[in-house]
mmCIF file of C-alpha atoms in Angstrom:
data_model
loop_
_atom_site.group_PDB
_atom_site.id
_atom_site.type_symbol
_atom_site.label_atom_id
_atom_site.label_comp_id
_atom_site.label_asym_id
_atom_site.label_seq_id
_atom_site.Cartn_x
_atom_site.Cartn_y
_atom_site.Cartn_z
ATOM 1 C CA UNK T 16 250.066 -12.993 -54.125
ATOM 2 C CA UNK T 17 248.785 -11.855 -57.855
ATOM 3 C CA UNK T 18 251.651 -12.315 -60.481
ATOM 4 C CA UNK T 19 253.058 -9.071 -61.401
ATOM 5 C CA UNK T 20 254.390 -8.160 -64.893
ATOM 6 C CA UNK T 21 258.191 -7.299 -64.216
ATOM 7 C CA UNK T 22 258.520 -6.333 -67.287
ATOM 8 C CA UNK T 23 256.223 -4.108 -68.000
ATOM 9 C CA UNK T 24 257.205 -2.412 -64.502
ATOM 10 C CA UNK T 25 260.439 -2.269 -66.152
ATOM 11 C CA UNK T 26 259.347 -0.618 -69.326
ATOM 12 C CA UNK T 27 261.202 -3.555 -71.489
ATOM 13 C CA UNK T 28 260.106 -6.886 -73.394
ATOM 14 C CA UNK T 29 260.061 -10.718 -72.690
ATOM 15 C CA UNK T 30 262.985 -10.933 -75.233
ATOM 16 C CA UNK T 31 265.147 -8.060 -73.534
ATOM 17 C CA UNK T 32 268.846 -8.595 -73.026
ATOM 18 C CA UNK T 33 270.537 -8.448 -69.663
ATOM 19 C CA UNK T 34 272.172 -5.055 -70.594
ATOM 20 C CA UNK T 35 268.599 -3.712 -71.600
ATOM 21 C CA UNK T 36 267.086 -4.435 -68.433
ATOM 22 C CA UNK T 37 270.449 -3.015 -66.770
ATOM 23 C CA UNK T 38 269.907 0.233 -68.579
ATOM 24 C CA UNK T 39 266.216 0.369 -67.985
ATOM 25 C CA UNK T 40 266.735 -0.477 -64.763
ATOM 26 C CA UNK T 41 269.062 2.575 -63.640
ATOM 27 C CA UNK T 42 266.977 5.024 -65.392
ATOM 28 C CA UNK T 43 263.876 4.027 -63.735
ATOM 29 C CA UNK T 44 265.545 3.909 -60.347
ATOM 30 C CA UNK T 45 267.226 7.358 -61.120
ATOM 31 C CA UNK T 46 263.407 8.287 -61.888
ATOM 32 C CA UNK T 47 261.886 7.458 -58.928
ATOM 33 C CA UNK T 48 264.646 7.261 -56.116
ATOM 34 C CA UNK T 49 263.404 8.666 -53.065
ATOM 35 C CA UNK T 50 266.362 10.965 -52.679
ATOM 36 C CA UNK T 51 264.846 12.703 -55.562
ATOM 37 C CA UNK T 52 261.254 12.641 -54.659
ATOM 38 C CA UNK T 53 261.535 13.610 -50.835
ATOM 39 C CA UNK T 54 258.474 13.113 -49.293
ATOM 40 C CA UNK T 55 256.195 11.445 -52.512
ATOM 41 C CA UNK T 56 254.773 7.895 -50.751
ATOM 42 C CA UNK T 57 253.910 7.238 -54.686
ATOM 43 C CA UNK T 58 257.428 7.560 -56.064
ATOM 44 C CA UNK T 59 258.580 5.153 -52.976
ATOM 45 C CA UNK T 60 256.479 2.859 -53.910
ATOM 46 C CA UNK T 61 257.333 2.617 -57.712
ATOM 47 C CA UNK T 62 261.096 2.862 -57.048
ATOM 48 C CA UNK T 63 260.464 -0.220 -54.744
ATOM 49 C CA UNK T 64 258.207 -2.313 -57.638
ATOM 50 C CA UNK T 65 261.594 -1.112 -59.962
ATOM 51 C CA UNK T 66 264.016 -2.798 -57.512
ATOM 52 C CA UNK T 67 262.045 -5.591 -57.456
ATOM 53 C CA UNK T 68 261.605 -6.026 -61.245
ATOM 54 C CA UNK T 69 264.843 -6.207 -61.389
ATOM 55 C CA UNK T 70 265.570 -8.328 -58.771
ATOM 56 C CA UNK T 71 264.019 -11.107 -60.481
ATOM 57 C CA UNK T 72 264.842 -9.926 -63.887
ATOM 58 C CA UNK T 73 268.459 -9.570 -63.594
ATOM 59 C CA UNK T 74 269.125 -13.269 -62.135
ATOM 60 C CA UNK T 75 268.988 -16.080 -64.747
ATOM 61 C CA UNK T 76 267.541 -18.711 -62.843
ATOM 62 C CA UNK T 77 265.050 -15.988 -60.950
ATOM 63 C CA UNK T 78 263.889 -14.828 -64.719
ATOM 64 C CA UNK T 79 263.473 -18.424 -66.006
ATOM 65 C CA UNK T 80 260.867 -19.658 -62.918
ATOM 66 C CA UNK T 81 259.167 -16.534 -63.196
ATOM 67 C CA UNK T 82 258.712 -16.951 -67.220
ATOM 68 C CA UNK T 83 257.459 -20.098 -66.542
ATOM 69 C CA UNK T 84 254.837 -18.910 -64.311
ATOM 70 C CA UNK T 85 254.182 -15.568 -66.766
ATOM 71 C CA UNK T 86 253.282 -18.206 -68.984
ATOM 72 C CA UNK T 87 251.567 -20.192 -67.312
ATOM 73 C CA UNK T 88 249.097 -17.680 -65.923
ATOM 74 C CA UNK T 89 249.046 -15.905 -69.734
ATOM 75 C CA UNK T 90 247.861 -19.820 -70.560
ATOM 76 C CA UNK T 91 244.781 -19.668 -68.337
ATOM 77 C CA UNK T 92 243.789 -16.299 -69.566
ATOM 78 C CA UNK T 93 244.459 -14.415 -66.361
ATOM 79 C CA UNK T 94 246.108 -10.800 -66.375
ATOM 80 C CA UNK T 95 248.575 -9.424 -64.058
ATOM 81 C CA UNK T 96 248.556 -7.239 -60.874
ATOM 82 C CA UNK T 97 248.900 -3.749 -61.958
ATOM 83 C CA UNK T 98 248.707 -2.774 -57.836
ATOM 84 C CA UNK T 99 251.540 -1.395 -56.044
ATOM 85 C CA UNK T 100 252.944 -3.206 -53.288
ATOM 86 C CA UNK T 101 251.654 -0.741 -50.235
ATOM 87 C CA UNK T 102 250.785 -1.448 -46.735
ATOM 88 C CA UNK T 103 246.935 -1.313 -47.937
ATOM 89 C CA UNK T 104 247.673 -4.569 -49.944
ATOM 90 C CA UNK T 105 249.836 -6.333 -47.958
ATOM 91 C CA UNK T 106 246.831 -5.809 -45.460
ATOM 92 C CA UNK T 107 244.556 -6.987 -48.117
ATOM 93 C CA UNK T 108 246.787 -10.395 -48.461
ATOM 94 C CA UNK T 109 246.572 -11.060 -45.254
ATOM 95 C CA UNK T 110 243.288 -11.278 -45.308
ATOM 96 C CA UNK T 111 243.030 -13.395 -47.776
ATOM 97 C CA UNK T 112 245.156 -16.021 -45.987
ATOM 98 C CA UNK T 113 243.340 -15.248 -42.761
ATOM 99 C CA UNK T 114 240.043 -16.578 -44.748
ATOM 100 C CA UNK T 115 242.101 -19.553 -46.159
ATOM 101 C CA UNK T 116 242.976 -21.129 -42.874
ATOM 102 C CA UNK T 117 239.803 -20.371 -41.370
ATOM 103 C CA UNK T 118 237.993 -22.478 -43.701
ATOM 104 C CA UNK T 119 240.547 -25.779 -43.310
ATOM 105 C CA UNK T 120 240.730 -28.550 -41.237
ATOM 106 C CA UNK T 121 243.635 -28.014 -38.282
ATOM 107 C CA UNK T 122 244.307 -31.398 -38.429
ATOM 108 C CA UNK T 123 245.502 -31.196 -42.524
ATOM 109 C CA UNK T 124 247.221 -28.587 -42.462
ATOM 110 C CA UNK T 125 250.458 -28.603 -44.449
ATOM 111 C CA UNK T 126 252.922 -26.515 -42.181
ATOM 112 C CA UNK T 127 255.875 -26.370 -44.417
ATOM 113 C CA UNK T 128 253.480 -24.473 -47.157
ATOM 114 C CA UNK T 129 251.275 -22.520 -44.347
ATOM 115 C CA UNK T 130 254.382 -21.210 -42.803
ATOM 116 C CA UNK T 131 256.340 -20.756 -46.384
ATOM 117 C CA UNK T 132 253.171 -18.564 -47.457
ATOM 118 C CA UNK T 133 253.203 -16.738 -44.032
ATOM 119 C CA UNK T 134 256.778 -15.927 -44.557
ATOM 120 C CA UNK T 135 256.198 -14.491 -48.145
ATOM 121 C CA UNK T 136 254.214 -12.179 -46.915
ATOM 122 C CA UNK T 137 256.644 -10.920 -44.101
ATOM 123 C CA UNK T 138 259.256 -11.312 -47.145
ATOM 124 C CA UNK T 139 261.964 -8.107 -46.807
ATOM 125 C CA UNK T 140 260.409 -6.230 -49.458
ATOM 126 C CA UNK T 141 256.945 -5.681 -48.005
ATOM 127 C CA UNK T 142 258.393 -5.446 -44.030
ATOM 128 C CA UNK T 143 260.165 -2.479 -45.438
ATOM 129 C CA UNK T 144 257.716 -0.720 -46.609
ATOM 130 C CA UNK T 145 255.666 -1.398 -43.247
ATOM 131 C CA UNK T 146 258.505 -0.031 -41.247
ATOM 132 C CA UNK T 147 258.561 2.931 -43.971
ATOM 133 C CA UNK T 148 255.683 4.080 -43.978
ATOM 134 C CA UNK T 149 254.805 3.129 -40.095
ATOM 135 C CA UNK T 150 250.903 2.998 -40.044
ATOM 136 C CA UNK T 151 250.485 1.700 -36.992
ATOM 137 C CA UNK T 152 246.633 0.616 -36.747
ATOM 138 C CA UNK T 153 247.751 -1.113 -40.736
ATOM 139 C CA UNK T 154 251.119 -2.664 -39.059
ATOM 140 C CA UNK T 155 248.858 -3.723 -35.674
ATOM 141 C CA UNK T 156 246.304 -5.368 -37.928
ATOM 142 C CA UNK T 157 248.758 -7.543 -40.024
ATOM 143 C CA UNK T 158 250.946 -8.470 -36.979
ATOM 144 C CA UNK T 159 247.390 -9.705 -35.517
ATOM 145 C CA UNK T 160 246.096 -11.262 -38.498
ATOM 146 C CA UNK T 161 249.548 -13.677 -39.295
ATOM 147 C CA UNK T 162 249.720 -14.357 -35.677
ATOM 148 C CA UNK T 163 246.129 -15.923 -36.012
ATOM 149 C CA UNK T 164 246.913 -17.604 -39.261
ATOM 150 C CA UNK T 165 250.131 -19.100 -37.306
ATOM 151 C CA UNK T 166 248.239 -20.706 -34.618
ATOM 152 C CA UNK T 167 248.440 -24.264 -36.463
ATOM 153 C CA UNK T 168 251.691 -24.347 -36.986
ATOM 154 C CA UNK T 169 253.934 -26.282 -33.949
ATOM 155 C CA UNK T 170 256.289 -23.638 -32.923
ATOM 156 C CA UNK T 171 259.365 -24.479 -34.332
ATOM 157 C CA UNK T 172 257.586 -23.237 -38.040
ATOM 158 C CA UNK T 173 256.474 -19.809 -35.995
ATOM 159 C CA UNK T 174 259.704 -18.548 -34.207
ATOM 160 C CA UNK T 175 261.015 -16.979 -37.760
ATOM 161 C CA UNK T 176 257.768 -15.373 -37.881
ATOM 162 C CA UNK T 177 257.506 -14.077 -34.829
ATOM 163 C CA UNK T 178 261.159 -12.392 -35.036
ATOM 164 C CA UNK T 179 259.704 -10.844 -37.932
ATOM 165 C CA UNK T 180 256.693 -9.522 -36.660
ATOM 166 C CA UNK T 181 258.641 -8.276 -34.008
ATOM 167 C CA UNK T 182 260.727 -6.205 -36.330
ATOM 168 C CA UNK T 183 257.756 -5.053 -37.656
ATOM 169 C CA UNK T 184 256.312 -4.201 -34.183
ATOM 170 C CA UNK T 185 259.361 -2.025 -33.026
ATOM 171 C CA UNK T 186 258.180 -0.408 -29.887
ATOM 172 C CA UNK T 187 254.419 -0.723 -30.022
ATOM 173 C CA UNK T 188 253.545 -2.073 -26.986
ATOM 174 C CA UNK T 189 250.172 -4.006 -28.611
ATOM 175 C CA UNK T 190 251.809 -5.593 -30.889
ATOM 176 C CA UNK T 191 254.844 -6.624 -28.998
ATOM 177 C CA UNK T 192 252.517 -7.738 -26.259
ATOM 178 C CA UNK T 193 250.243 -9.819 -29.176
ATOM 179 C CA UNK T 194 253.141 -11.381 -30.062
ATOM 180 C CA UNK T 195 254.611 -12.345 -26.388
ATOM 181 C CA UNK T 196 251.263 -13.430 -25.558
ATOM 182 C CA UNK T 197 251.081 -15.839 -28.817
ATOM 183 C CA UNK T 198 254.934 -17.189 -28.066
ATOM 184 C CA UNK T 199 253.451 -18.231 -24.657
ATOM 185 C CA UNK T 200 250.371 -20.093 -25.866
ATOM 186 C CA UNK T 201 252.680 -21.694 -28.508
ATOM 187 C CA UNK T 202 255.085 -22.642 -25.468
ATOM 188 C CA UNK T 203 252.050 -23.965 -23.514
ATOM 189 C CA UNK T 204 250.729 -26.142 -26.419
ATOM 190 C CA UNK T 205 254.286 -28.028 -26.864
ATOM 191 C CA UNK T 206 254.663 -28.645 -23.718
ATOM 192 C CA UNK T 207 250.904 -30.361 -23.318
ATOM 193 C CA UNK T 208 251.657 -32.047 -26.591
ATOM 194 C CA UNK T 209 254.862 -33.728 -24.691
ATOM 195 C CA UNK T 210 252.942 -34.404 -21.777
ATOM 196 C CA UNK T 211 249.867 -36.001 -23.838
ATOM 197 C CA UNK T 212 251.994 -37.968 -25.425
ATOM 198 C CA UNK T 213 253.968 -39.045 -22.223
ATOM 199 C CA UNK T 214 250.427 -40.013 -20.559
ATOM 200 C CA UNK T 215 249.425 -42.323 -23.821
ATOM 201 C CA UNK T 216 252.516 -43.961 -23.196
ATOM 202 C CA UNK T 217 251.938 -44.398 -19.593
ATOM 203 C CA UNK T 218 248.432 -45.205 -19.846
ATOM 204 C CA UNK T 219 249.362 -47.774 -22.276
ATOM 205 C CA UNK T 220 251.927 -49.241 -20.031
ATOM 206 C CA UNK T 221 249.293 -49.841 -17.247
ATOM 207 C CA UNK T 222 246.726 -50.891 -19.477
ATOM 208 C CA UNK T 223 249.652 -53.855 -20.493
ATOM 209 C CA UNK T 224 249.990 -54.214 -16.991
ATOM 210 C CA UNK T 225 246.775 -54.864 -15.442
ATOM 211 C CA UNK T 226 246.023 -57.371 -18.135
ATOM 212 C CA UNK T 227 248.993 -59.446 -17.925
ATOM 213 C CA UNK T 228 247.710 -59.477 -14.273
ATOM 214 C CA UNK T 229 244.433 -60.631 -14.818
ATOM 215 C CA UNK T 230 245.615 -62.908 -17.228
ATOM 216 C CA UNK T 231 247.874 -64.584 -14.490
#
């Protein structure tokens, strides 16, 4: 995902104190809590960037990996996402990665960074606001979309995904289905991967046989 500027979310500078983010912090929440903005999607959606800012922000070793990558993305001359986190873009991101695996090899993929990138994008934050604001043909489109991206991965990298995407799914019977239906061909492959590798061996062992009997 694009890099966004935390602090300018949260109205304060690079060289702003722990108490100054605090303070900003609570009045920006106050600002745009939902309790106080019943029914205003855009004020949800800026009180979630807000608790997110700070998030980061507030922890010391959070702050320091993410100034590291402000600056290294300030270094290469590239701005920051000024986009709110909504289901339209977590959509969009999924498409991205949908595009990215597409275009690469099966057989070199790296499943511990495929499956870490997968589970950024089901990360708490942007699951909640799928649940929240519960468009279902967005929500049926993203569960579809990460299953596809999953298929490489064995499935010991996709059964925390799919328990996400079920939480996602709730009681949508497409999506719940999708996902059975994926948990089954992921069963299916691990078991022929057992038995392919069963028959090597076996077809190895008569392979040894027959020519220590010719040989004799």
């Amino acid at each position: 995902m694009e890099l966004k500027d935390y602090y300018k979310i949260l109205n304060v500078t690079p060289l702003a104190t722990p108490q100054q983010i605090k303070k900003s912090f609570r009045l920006l929440a106050l600002k745009w809590h939902p309790d106080k903005n019943p029914g205003n999607i855009y004020a949800e959606a800026q009180f979630r960037e807000v608790q997110e800012a700070h998030e980061i922000l507030s922890d010391t070793k959070k702050r320091e990996a993410y100034n590291y990558k402000r600056w290294y993305r300030r270094s290469l001359g590239k701005d920051f996402t000024s986009v709110l986190t909504t289901p339209e873009n977590i959509l969009w991101e999924c498409n991205r990665l949908e595009n990215y695996v597409s275009g690469i090899n099966v057989f070199q993929v790296d499943y511990d960074a495929l499956s870490h990138h997968i589970r950024k994008l089901l990360k708490d934050t942007n699951t909640g606001i799928l649940k929240q604001y519960n468009n279902t043909s967005i929500n049926q489109q993203v569960v579809y979309k990460i299953l596809r991206c999953s298929l490489p991965l064995p499935r010991q990298y996709t059964e925390i995904i799919t328990e996400l995407l079920t939480g996602i799914a709730g009681k949508d019977r497409e999506m719940n289905e999708n996902i059975r239906q994926f948990k089954k061909q992921q069963k299916q492959k691990e078991s022929w991967n057992k038995y392919k590798v069963f028959s090597v061996f076996l077809f190895t062992i008569i392979i040894c046989w027959l020519i220590y009997i010719l040989a004799g």
